[in-house]
Coordinates of C-alpha atoms in Angstrom, one line a residue:
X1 CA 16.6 -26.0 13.4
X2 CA 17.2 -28.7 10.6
X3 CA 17.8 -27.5 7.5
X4 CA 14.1 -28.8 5.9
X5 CA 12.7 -26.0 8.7
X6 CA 15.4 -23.9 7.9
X7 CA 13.9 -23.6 4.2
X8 CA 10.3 -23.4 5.1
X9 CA 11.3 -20.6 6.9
X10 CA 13.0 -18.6 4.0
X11 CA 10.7 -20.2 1.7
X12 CA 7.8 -18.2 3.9
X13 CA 9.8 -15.1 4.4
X14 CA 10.4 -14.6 0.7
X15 CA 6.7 -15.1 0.2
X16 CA 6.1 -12.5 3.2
X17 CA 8.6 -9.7 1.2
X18 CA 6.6 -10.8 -2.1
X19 CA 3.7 -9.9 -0.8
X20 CA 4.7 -6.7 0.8
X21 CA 6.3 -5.8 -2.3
X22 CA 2.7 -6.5 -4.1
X23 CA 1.2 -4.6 -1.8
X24 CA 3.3 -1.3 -1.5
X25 CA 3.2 -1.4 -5.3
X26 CA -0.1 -1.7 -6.0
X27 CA -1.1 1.1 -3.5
X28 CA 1.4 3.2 -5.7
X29 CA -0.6 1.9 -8.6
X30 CA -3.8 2.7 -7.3
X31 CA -2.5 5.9 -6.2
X32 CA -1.1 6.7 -9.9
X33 CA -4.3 5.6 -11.8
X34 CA -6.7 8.1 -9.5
X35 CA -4.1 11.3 -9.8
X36 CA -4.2 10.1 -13.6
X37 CA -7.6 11.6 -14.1
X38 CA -7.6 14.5 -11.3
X39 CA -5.1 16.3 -12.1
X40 CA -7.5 17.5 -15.0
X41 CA -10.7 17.1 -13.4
X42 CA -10.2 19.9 -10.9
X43 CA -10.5 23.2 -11.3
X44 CA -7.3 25.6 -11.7
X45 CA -6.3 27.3 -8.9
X46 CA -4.8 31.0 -8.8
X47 CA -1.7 29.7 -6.9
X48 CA -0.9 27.0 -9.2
X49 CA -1.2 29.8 -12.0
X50 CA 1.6 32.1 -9.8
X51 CA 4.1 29.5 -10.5
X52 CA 3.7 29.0 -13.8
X53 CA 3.5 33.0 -14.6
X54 CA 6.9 33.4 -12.8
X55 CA 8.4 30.5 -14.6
X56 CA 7.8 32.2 -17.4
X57 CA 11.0 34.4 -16.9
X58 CA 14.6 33.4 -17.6
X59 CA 15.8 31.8 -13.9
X60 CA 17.2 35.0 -12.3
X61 CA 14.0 36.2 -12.3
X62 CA 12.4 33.3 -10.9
X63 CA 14.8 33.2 -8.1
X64 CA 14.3 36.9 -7.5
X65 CA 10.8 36.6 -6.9
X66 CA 11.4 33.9 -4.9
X67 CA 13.3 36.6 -2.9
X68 CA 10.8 39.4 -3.4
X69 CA 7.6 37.4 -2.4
X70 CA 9.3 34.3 -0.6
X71 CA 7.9 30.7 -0.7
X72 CA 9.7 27.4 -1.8
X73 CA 13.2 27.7 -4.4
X74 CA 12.6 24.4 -5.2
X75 CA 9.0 24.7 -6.4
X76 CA 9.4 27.5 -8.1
X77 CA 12.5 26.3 -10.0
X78 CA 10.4 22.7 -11.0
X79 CA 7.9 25.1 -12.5
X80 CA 10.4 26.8 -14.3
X81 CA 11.6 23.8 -15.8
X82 CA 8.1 22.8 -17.2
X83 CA 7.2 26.4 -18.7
X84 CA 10.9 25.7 -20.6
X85 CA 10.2 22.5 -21.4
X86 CA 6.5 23.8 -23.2
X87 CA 4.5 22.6 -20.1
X88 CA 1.7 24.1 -18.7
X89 CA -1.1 23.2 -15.7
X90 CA -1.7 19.6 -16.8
X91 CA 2.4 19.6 -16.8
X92 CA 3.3 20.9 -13.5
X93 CA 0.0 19.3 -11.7
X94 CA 1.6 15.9 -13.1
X95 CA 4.9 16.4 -11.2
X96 CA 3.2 17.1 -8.1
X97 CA 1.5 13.9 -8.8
X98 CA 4.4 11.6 -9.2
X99 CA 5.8 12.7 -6.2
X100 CA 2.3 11.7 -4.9
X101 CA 3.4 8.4 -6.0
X102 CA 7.0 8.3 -5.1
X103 CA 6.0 9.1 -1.6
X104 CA 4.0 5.7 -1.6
X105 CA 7.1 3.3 -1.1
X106 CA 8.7 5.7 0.3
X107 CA 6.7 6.3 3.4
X108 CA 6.2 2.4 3.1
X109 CA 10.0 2.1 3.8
X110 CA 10.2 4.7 7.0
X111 CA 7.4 2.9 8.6
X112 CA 8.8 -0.3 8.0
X113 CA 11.9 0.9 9.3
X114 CA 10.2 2.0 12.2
X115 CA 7.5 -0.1 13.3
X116 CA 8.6 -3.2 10.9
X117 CA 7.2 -4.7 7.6
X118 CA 3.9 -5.8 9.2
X119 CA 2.7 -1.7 10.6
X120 CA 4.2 -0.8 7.1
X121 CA 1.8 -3.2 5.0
X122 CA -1.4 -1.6 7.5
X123 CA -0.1 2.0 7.1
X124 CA 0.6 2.4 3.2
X125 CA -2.9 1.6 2.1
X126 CA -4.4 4.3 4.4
X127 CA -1.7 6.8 3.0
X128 CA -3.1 5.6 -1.0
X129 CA -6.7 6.7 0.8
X130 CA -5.6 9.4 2.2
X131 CA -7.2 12.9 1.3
X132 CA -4.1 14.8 2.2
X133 CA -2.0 12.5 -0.4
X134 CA -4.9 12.5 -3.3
X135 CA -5.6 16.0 -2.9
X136 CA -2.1 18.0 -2.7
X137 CA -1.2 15.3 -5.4
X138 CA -3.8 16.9 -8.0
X139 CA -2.7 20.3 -6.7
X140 CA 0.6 22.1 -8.7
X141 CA 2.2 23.3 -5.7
X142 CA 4.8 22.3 -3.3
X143 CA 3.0 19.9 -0.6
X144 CA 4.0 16.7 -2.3
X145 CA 7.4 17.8 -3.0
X146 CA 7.7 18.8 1.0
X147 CA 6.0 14.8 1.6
X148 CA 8.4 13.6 -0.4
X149 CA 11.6 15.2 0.6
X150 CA 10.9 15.4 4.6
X151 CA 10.1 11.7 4.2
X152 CA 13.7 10.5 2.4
X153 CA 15.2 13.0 5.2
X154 CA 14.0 11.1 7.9
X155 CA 15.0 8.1 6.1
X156 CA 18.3 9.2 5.3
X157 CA 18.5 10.3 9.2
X158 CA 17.6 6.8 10.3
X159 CA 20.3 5.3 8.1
X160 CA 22.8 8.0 8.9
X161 CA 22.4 6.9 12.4
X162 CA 22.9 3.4 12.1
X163 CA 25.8 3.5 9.5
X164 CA 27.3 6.7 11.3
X165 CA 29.4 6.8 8.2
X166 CA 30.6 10.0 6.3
X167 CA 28.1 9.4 3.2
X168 CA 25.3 8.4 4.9
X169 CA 25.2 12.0 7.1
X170 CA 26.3 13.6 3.5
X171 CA 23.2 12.0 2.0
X172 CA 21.0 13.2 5.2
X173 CA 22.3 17.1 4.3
X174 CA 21.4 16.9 0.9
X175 CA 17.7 15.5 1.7
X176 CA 17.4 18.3 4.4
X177 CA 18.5 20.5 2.5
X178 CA 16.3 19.9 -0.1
X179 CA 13.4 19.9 2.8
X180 CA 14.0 23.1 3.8
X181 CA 14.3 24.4 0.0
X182 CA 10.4 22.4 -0.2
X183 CA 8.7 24.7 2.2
X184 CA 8.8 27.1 4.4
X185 CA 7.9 24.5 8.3
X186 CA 11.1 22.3 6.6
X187 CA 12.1 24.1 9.4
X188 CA 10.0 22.2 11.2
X189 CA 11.2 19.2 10.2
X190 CA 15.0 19.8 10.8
X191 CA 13.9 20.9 14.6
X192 CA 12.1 17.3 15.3
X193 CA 14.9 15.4 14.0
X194 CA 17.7 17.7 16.4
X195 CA 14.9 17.2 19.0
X196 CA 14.8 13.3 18.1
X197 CA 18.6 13.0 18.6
X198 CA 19.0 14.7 21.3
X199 CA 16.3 12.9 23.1
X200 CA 17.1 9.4 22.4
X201 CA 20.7 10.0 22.3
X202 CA 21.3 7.2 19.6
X203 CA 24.9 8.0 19.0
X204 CA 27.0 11.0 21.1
X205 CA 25.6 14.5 20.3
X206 CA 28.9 15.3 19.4
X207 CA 28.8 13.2 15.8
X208 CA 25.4 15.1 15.1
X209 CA 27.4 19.1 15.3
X210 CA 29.0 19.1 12.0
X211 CA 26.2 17.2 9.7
X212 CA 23.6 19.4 11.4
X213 CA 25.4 22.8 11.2
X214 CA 26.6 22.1 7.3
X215 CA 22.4 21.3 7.2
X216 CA 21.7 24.3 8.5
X217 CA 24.2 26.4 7.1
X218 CA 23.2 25.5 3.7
X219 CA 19.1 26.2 4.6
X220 CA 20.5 29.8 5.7
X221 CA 19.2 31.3 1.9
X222 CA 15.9 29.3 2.4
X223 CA 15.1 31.0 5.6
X224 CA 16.1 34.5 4.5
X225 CA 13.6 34.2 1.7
X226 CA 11.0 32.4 4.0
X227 CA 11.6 35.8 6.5
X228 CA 10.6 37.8 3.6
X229 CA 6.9 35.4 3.2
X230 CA 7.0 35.8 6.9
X231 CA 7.2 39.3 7.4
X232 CA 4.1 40.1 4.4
X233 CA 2.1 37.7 6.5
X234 CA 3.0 39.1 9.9
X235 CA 4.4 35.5 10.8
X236 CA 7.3 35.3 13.3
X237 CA 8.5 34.7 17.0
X238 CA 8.5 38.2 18.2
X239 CA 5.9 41.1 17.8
X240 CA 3.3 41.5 15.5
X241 CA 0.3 38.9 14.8
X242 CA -1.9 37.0 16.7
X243 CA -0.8 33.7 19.1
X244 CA -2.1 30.8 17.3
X245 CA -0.8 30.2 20.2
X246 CA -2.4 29.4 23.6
X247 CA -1.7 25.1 24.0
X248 CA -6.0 24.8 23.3
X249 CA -5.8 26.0 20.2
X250 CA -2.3 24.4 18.9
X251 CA -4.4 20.8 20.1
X252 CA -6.8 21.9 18.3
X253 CA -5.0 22.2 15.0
X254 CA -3.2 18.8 15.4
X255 CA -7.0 17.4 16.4
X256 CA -7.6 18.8 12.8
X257 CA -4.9 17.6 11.1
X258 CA -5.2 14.0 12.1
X259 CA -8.4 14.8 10.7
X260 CA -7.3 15.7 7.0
X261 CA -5.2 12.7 7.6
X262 CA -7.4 10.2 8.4
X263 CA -11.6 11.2 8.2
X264 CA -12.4 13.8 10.6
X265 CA -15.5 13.8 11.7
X266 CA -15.5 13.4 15.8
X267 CA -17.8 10.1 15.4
X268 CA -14.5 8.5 13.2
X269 CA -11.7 11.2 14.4
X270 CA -11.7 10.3 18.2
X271 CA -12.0 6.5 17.9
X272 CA -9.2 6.7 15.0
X273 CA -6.7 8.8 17.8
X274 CA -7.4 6.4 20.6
X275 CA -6.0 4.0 18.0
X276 CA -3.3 5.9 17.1
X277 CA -2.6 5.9 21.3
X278 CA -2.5 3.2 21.3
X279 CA 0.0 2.5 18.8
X280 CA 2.2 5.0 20.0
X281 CA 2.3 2.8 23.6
X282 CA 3.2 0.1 21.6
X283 CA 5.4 1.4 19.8
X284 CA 7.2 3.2 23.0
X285 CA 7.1 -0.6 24.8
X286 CA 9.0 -2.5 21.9
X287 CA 11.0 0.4 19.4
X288 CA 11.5 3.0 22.0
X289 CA 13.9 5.0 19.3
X290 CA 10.6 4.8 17.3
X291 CA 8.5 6.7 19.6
X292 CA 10.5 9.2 20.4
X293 CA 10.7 10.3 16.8
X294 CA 6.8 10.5 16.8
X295 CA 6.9 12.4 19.6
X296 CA 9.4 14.5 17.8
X297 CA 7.2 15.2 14.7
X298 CA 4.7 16.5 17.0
X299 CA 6.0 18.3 19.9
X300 CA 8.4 20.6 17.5
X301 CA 5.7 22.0 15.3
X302 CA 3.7 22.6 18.7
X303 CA 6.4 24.3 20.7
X304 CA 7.1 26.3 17.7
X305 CA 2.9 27.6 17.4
X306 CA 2.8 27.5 20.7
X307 CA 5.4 30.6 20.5
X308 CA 4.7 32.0 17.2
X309 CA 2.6 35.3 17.0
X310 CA 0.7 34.7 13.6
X311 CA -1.2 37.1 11.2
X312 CA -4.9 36.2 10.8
X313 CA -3.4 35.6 7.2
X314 CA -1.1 33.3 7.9
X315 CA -3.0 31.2 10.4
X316 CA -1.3 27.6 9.4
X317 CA -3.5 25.3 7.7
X318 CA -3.6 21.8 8.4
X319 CA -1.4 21.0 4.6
X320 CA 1.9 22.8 6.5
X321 CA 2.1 19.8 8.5
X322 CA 2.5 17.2 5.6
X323 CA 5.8 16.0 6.9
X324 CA 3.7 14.7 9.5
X325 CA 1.6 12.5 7.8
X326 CA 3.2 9.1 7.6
X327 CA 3.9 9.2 11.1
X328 CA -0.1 10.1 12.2
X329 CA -0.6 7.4 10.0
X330 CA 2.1 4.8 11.2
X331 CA 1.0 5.7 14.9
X332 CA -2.9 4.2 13.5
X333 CA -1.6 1.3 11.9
X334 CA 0.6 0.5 14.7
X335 CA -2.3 0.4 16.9
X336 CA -4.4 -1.4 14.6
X337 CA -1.8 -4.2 15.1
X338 CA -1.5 -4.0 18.7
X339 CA -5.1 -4.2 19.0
X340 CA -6.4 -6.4 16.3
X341 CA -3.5 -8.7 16.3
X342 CA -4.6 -11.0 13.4
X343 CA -3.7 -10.3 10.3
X344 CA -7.7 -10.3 8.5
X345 CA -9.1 -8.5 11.4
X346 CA -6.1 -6.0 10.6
X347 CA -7.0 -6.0 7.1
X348 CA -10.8 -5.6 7.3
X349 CA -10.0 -2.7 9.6
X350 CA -7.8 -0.6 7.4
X351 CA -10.0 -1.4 4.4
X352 CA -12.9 0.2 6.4
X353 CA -10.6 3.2 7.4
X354 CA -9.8 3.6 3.6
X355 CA -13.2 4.0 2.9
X356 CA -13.8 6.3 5.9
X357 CA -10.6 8.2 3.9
X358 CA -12.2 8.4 1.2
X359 CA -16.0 9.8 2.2
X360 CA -14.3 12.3 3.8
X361 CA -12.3 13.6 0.8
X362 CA -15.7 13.5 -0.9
X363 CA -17.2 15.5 2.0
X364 CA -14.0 17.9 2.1
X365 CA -14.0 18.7 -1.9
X366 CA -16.5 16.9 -3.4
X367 CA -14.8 18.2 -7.0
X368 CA -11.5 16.6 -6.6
X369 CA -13.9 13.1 -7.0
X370 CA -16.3 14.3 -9.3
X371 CA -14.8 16.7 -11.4
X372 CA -15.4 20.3 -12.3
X373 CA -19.2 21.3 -13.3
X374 CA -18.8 20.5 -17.1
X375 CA -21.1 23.8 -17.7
X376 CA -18.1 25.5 -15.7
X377 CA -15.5 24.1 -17.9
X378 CA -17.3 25.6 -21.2
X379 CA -17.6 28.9 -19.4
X380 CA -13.8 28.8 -18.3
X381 CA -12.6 27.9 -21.6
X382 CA -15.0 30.0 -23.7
X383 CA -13.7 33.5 -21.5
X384 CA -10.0 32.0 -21.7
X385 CA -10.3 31.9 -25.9
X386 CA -11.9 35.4 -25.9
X387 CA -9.1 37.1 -23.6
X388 CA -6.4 35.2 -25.5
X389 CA -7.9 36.4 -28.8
X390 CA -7.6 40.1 -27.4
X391 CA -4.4 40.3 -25.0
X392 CA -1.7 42.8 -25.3
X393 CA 1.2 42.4 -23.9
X394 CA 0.8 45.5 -22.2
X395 CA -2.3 44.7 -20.1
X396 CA -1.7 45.2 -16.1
X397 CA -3.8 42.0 -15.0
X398 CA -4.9 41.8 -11.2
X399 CA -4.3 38.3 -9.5
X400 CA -3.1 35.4 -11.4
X401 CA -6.8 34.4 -12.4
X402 CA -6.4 30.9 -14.2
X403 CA -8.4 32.5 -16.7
X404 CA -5.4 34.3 -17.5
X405 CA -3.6 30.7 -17.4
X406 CA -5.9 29.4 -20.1
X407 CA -5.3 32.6 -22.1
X408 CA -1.9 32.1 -22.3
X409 CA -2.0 28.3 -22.6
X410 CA -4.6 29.2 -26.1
X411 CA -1.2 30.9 -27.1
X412 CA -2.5 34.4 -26.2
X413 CA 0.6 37.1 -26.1
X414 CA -0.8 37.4 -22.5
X415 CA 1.2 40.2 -20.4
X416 CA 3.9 39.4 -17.7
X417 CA 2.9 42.4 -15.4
X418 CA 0.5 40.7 -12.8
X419 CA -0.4 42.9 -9.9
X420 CA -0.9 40.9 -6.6
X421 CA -4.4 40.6 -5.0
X422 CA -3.4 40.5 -1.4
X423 CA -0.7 42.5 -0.8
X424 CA -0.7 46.2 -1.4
X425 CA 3.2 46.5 -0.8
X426 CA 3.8 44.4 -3.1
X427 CA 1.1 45.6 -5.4
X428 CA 2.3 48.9 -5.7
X429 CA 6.3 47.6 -6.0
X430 CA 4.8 45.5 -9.4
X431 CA 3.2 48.5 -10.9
X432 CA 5.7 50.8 -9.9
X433 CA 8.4 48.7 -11.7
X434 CA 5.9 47.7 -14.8
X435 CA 6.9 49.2 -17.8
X436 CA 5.2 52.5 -18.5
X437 CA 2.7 53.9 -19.8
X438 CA 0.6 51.4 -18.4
X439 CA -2.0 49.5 -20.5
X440 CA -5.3 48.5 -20.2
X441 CA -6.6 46.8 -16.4
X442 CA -8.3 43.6 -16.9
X443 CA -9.8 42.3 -13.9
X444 CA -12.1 38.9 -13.3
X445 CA -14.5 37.9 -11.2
X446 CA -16.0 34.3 -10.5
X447 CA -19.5 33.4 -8.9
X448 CA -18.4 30.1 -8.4
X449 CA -15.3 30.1 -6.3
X450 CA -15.1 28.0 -3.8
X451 CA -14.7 31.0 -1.0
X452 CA -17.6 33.0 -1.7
X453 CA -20.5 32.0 0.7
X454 CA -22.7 31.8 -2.0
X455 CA -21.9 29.8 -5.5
X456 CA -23.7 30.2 -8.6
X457 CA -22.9 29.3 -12.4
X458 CA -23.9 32.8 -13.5
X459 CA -23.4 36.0 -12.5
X460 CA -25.2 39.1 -14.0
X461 CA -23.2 42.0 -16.1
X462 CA -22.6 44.8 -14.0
X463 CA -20.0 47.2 -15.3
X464 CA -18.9 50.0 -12.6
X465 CA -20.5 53.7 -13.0
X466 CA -19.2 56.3 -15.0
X467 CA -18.5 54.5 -17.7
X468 CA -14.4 53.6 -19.1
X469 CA -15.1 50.2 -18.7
X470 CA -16.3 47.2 -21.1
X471 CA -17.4 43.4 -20.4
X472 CA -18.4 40.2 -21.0
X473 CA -20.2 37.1 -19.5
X474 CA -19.5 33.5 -19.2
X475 CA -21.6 31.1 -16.9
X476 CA -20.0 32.3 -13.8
X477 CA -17.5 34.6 -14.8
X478 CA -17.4 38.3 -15.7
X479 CA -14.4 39.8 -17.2
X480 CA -14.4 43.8 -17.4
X481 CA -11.4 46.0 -19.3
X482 CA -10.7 49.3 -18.8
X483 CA -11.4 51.1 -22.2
X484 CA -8.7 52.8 -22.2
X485 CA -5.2 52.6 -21.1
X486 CA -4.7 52.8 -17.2
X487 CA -1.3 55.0 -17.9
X488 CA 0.1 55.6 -14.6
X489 CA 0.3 53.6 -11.5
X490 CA -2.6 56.3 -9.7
X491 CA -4.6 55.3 -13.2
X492 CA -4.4 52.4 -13.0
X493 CA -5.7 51.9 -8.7
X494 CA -8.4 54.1 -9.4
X495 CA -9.7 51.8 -12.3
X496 CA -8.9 49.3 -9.7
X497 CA -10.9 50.1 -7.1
X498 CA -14.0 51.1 -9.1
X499 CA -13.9 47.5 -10.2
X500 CA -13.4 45.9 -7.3
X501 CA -16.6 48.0 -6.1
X502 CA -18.1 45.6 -8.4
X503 CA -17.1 42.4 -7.2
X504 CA -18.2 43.4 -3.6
X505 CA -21.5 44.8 -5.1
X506 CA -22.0 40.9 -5.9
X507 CA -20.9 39.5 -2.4
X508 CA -17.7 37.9 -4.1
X509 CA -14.6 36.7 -1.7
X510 CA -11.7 37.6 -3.8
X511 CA -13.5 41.3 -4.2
X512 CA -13.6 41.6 -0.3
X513 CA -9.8 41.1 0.0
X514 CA -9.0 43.4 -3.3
X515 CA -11.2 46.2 -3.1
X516 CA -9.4 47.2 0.4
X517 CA -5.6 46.1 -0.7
X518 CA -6.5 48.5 -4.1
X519 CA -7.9 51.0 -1.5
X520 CA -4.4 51.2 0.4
X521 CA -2.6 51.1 -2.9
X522 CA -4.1 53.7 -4.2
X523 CA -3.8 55.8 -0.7
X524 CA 0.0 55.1 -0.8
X525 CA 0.3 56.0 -4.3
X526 CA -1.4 59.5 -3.8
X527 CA 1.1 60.3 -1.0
X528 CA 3.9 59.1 -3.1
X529 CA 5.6 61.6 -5.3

């Protein structure tokens, strides 16, 4: 080659890593500006509200709830930090968005590492389109935090691999370890990477022991906390539970998850797999190292379900497997290439997917696009002034309603001692160690949750019988009080329940989960002394 050719040829592959570089930033862009005005156009969310309630603590007790109730450290401790830093919802939900972002390039990097720049430029716009991103992004929990940190592990994997150098597997432990401290299936994750290495054997197994048991060694506190989550949802590998289990049904769920990854409806979801066939083939023909890491991803979570025996409760959703989604993506992009081969035809395809994306997050939760109903918002914000106007500290408040959240972001002295809707163990332990006597119960109830099978934006005033009770009505939500003082822990269930009688007297979800956990409560608390 002479050397005129010899610059035409840098010449164009410094255009080609411009261009990529354009790309995989404006997807971040794109990405940034939508989250920009979700995060406060959705609706709060109980769980969201849990993490900020327990960040309000000093950190020992954050991380002994972590070990009471279980869940992610790492979550838990980044809420932490915003309630000390004067944050609230709007804070925390904009963490979980720029890790939204942050996962754009880097999912763009592990698929370029994989499948080269030209898969990478096809597979980051349909992550920027993707529900799963947009929607855990606008969400203050810990699913973009898991994205984020499985992704660099498997990055840091790939490079710990090639370098086979003393920092690089240093820099893989700390990534996995901060996996596993993301999320409960990080598990997951560490278990497809051992599977990975011991199936294409890119360096002797022998250089793998150390990094790996140091890895796993340091997730050992993670787990024990997990085990705790696990055991109140009758999750494990021995008794207990239902089998997710039987190889239909784990399909099934990965059919499902592609789904939430991509669009699922059959007419879009099947073609959309046969693509991502496809891709895997060509993958397996021309990076075989590649494949068997997607192969990895998938066949660990499904051995694992496949084994499992899980609690109706705990039935896995398709968000768990979030670690997966660059590579369900990559695998589609991969055979969009293969197929397509040119790069417009490539092009026109994924924008068409994108859309696809996108119609389905409007099918899936319409509100994440359009916003909350603005007569809701009134409603929300009108009941969360009146409750911060009257709380006392010594209130005993069932489920972390957000309309508690607002009370205490309107600067209410809004009480610590939250009772736990689903859980009657761990009902009874909170109002057993609540500071007695016990004040008044305060209990709400929403027509317009998302779970009931019937939605309004109003709901009638219906106090329980037999008077001791007082309330009030906002659009769709009814707050009632106890009149009085609950006093003791029996005082309090049996205000408890007659609420709750309520709530199912109005066909509400939540109600049909807490009136029977307040039932048991109350059961246990009569045979207590």
């Amino acid at each position: 080659m002479d050397e005129a050719a010899a610059l035409r040829l840098a010449r164009a592959r410094e255009r080609g890593a411009t261009a990529y570089a354009t790309l995989v930033a404006g997807c971040a862009a794109a990405t940034a500006g939508f989250l920009a005005y979700a995060v406060t156009a959705r609706r709060p969310h109980e769980d969201e509200v849990l993490a900020l309630f327990v960040g309000r603590g000093s950190l020992g007790d954050v991380l002994s709830a972590v070990h009471e109730r279980g869940g992610a450290p790492l979550h838990f401790l980044i809420a932490w930090t915003v309630v000390q830093l004067g944050g609230g919802l709007d804070a925390l939900r904009a963490v979980s968005a720029a890790l939204a972002v942050a996962a754009v390039p880097v999912t763009a990097a592990l698929c370029s590492r994989l499948a080269g720049r030209t898969v990478a430029a096809a597979a980051t716009p349909l992550l920027a389109a993707s529900w799963m991103l947009l929607f855990y992004g606008t969400f203050a929990r810990m699913y973009t935090l898991f994205l984020l940190a499985s992704a660099l592990s498997y990055l840091a994997l790939l490079r710990a691999v090639e370098r086979r150098s003393r920092g690089a597997w240093a820099l893989w432990v700390l990534a996995a370890t901060a996996t596993s401290a993301s999320h409960t299936y990080g598990l997951l994750v560490l278990a497809s990477q051992a599977l990975f290495l011991v199936a294409a054997r890119p360096l002797p197994l022998r250089r793998t022991v150390v990094p790996f048991a140091v890895a796993a060694t340091l997730a050992i506190p993670f787990w024990l906390d997990d085990a705790v989550l696990a055991g109140r949802y009758r999750l494990g590998l021995g008794g207990g539970g239902a089998r997710l289990g039987r190889p239909w049904a784990v399909l099934r769920y990965l059919y499902e998850t592609f789904g939430d990854f991509t669009a699922g409806w059959p007419w879009t979801d099947w073609p959309l797999l046969a693509v991502a066939a496809c891709g895997v083939l060509a993958l397996a023909r021309s990076r075989g190292r590649s494949a068997i890491l997607v192969g990895s991803v998938v066949a660990a979570p499904a051995v694992v379900l496949v084994v499992a025996r899980i609690g109706s409760a705990a039935s896995p959703e398709t968000r768990h497997l979030i670690f997966a989604l660059p590579f369900g993506l990559l695998t589609l992009a991969a055979g969009l290439v293969r197929l397509l081969r040119r790069p417009l035809l490539v092009a026109a395809a994924v924008a068409a997917i994108a859309v696809a994306e996108v119609a389905w997050g409007v099918h899936r939760t319409g509100e994440l696009y359009r916003g909350e109903p603005a007569a809701r918002v009134a409603a929300r914000e009108a009941a969360s002034r009146w409750l911060a106007a009257r709380a006392r500290p010594d209130d005993v408040l069932l489920g972390y309603d957000p309309l508690f959240l607002g009370a205490w972001e309107d600067g209410g002295d809004v009480s610590r001692t939250v009772v736990p809707r689903a859980d009657q163990g761990l009902a009874l332990a909170t109002l057993r160690a609540a500071p007695k006597p016990l004040g008044r119960g305060v209990f709400v109830f929403d027509a317009s949750d998302t779970g009931n099978v019937h939605k309004s934006l109003s709901i009638p005033l219906r106090l329980p019988p037999g008077g001791g009770f007082t309330g009030r009505v906002w659009g769709p939500f009814l707050v009632l009080e106890t009149t009085a003082p609950t006093r003791t822990v029996r005082g309090y269930l049996e205000r408890a329940v007659a609420a709750e009688a309520v709530g199912r007297s109005l066909h509400l979800a939540d109600a049909d989960v807490n009136y029977p956990t307040m039932r048991e409560a109350l059961a246990s608390a009569r045979q207590s002394p």
